[in-house]
Amino acid sequence: MKPVDFMAKAARALESAQLLLDAGDTEGACNRIYYAMFDAAKAALMATGAPPEAIDAKTHAGLIAAFSLHVVRRGFVVADHGRSFNRLHELRMIADYRGDRIAESQVRQAISDAAACLTAVDALLIES
């Protein structure tokens, strides 16, 4: 897949998150928001020339770390996007595995944060 393909996938996941939230499924929305960020991170890593082992990280934590190292720290996107990725990973873990209630306001903020990151990565793809 190319970076643009990952971004299309990310956009679909974010749209799905909004639909799930509108239907009252905060847990499902968290899952989709996280995967929107996950796919955007892959696109960003590819667009910035990160090494293949970073792009193909074997774990979620590995991909988050690679995004921080190769995209955020190199100044391609602002640090807020790296922090958002970490928060979204935690929200997904809560939603998918712990089952704790997640407030609608948290999910709305997560959608906003992810949308901002996707916009930044889209701009990065245009520049590269």
PDB file of N, CA and C in Angstrom, residues 1-12 35-36 38-44 46 55 125:
ATOM      1  N   MET A   1       0.833  -1.186   0.000  1.00  0.00           N
ATOM      2  CA  MET A   1       0.000   0.000   0.000  1.00  0.00           C
ATOM      3  C   MET A   1       0.879   1.252   0.000  1.00  0.00           C
ATOM      4  N   LYS A   2       0.360   2.291  -0.570  1.00  0.00           N
ATOM      5  CA  LYS A   2       1.044   3.583  -0.622  1.00  0.00           C
ATOM      6  C   LYS A   2       0.507   4.478   0.494  1.00  0.00           C
ATOM      7  N   PRO A   3       1.234   5.569   0.801  1.00  0.00           N
ATOM      8  CA  PRO A   3       0.741   6.484   1.843  1.00  0.00           C
ATOM      9  C   PRO A   3      -0.685   6.972   1.590  1.00  0.00           C
ATOM     10  N   VAL A   4      -1.011   7.275   0.351  1.00  0.00           N
ATOM     11  CA  VAL A   4      -2.349   7.766   0.038  1.00  0.00           C
ATOM     12  C   VAL A   4      -3.412   6.703   0.340  1.00  0.00           C
ATOM     13  N   ASP A   5      -3.072   5.430   0.153  1.00  0.00           N
ATOM     14  CA  ASP A   5      -4.005   4.347   0.457  1.00  0.00           C
ATOM     15  C   ASP A   5      -4.248   4.261   1.969  1.00  0.00           C
ATOM     16  N   PHE A   6      -3.174   4.411   2.742  1.00  0.00           N
ATOM     17  CA  PHE A   6      -3.328   4.403   4.195  1.00  0.00           C
ATOM     18  C   PHE A   6      -4.167   5.591   4.664  1.00  0.00           C
ATOM     19  N   MET A   7      -3.999   6.742   4.007  1.00  0.00           N
ATOM     20  CA  MET A   7      -4.785   7.919   4.393  1.00  0.00           C
ATOM     21  C   MET A   7      -6.261   7.752   4.036  1.00  0.00           C
ATOM     22  N   ALA A   8      -6.547   7.106   2.924  1.00  0.00           N
ATOM     23  CA  ALA A   8      -7.944   6.846   2.570  1.00  0.00           C
ATOM     24  C   ALA A   8      -8.572   5.912   3.610  1.00  0.00           C
ATOM     25  N   LYS A   9      -7.818   4.924   4.018  1.00  0.00           N
ATOM     26  CA  LYS A   9      -8.277   3.992   5.050  1.00  0.00           C
ATOM     27  C   LYS A   9      -8.484   4.737   6.372  1.00  0.00           C
ATOM     28  N   ALA A  10      -7.577   5.635   6.701  1.00  0.00           N
ATOM     29  CA  ALA A  10      -7.687   6.421   7.930  1.00  0.00           C
ATOM     30  C   ALA A  10      -8.939   7.291   7.900  1.00  0.00           C
ATOM     31  N   ALA A  11      -9.202   7.918   6.781  1.00  0.00           N
ATOM     32  CA  ALA A  11     -10.385   8.777   6.658  1.00  0.00           C
ATOM     33  C   ALA A  11     -11.669   7.969   6.822  1.00  0.00           C
ATOM     34  N   ARG A  12     -11.704   6.775   6.237  1.00  0.00           N
ATOM     35  CA  ARG A  12     -12.886   5.911   6.391  1.00  0.00           C
ATOM     36  C   ARG A  12     -13.076   5.513   7.854  1.00  0.00           C
ATOM     37  N   TYR A  35      -7.607   3.399  15.046  1.00  0.00           N
ATOM     38  CA  TYR A  35      -7.102   2.853  13.792  1.00  0.00           C
ATOM     39  C   TYR A  35      -6.989   3.925  12.706  1.00  0.00           C
ATOM     40  N   ALA A  36      -7.746   4.991  12.807  1.00  0.00           N
ATOM     41  CA  ALA A  36      -7.535   6.126  11.900  1.00  0.00           C
ATOM     42  C   ALA A  36      -6.142   6.698  12.128  1.00  0.00           C
ATOM     43  N   PHE A  38      -3.622   5.118  13.558  1.00  0.00           N
ATOM     44  CA  PHE A  38      -2.670   4.058  13.221  1.00  0.00           C
ATOM     45  C   PHE A  38      -2.326   4.117  11.725  1.00  0.00           C
ATOM     46  N   ASP A  39      -3.353   4.194  10.879  1.00  0.00           N
ATOM     47  CA  ASP A  39      -3.115   4.228   9.436  1.00  0.00           C
ATOM     48  C   ASP A  39      -2.463   5.535   9.000  1.00  0.00           C
ATOM     49  N   ALA A  40      -2.852   6.645   9.629  1.00  0.00           N
ATOM     50  CA  ALA A  40      -2.212   7.926   9.314  1.00  0.00           C
ATOM     51  C   ALA A  40      -0.739   7.894   9.709  1.00  0.00           C
ATOM     52  N   ALA A  41      -0.429   7.256  10.827  1.00  0.00           N
ATOM     53  CA  ALA A  41       0.966   7.138  11.263  1.00  0.00           C
ATOM     54  C   ALA A  41       1.779   6.337  10.259  1.00  0.00           C
ATOM     55  N   LYS A  42       1.210   5.256   9.742  1.00  0.00           N
ATOM     56  CA  LYS A  42       1.916   4.469   8.714  1.00  0.00           C
ATOM     57  C   LYS A  42       2.184   5.327   7.478  1.00  0.00           C
ATOM     58  N   ALA A  43       1.176   6.094   7.063  1.00  0.00           N
ATOM     59  CA  ALA A  43       1.345   6.967   5.901  1.00  0.00           C
ATOM     60  C   ALA A  43       2.445   7.987   6.153  1.00  0.00           C
ATOM     61  N   ALA A  44       2.443   8.569   7.338  1.00  0.00           N
ATOM     62  CA  ALA A  44       3.457   9.578   7.675  1.00  0.00           C
ATOM     63  C   ALA A  44       4.852   8.968   7.693  1.00  0.00           C
ATOM     64  N   MET A  46       5.908   6.406   6.019  1.00  0.00           N
ATOM     65  CA  MET A  46       6.305   6.142   4.636  1.00  0.00           C
ATOM     66  C   MET A  46       6.716   7.438   3.930  1.00  0.00           C
ATOM     67  N   ILE A  55       8.203   1.329   9.741  1.00  0.00           N
ATOM     68  CA  ILE A  55       6.910   1.283   9.059  1.00  0.00           C
ATOM     69  C   ILE A  55       6.191  -0.024   9.364  1.00  0.00           C
ATOM     70  N   LEU A 125       1.886  14.707   3.140  1.00  0.00           N
ATOM     71  CA  LEU A 125       1.917  13.937   1.899  1.00  0.00           C
ATOM     72  C   LEU A 125       1.971  14.850   0.681  1.00  0.00           C
TER      73      LEU A 125
END
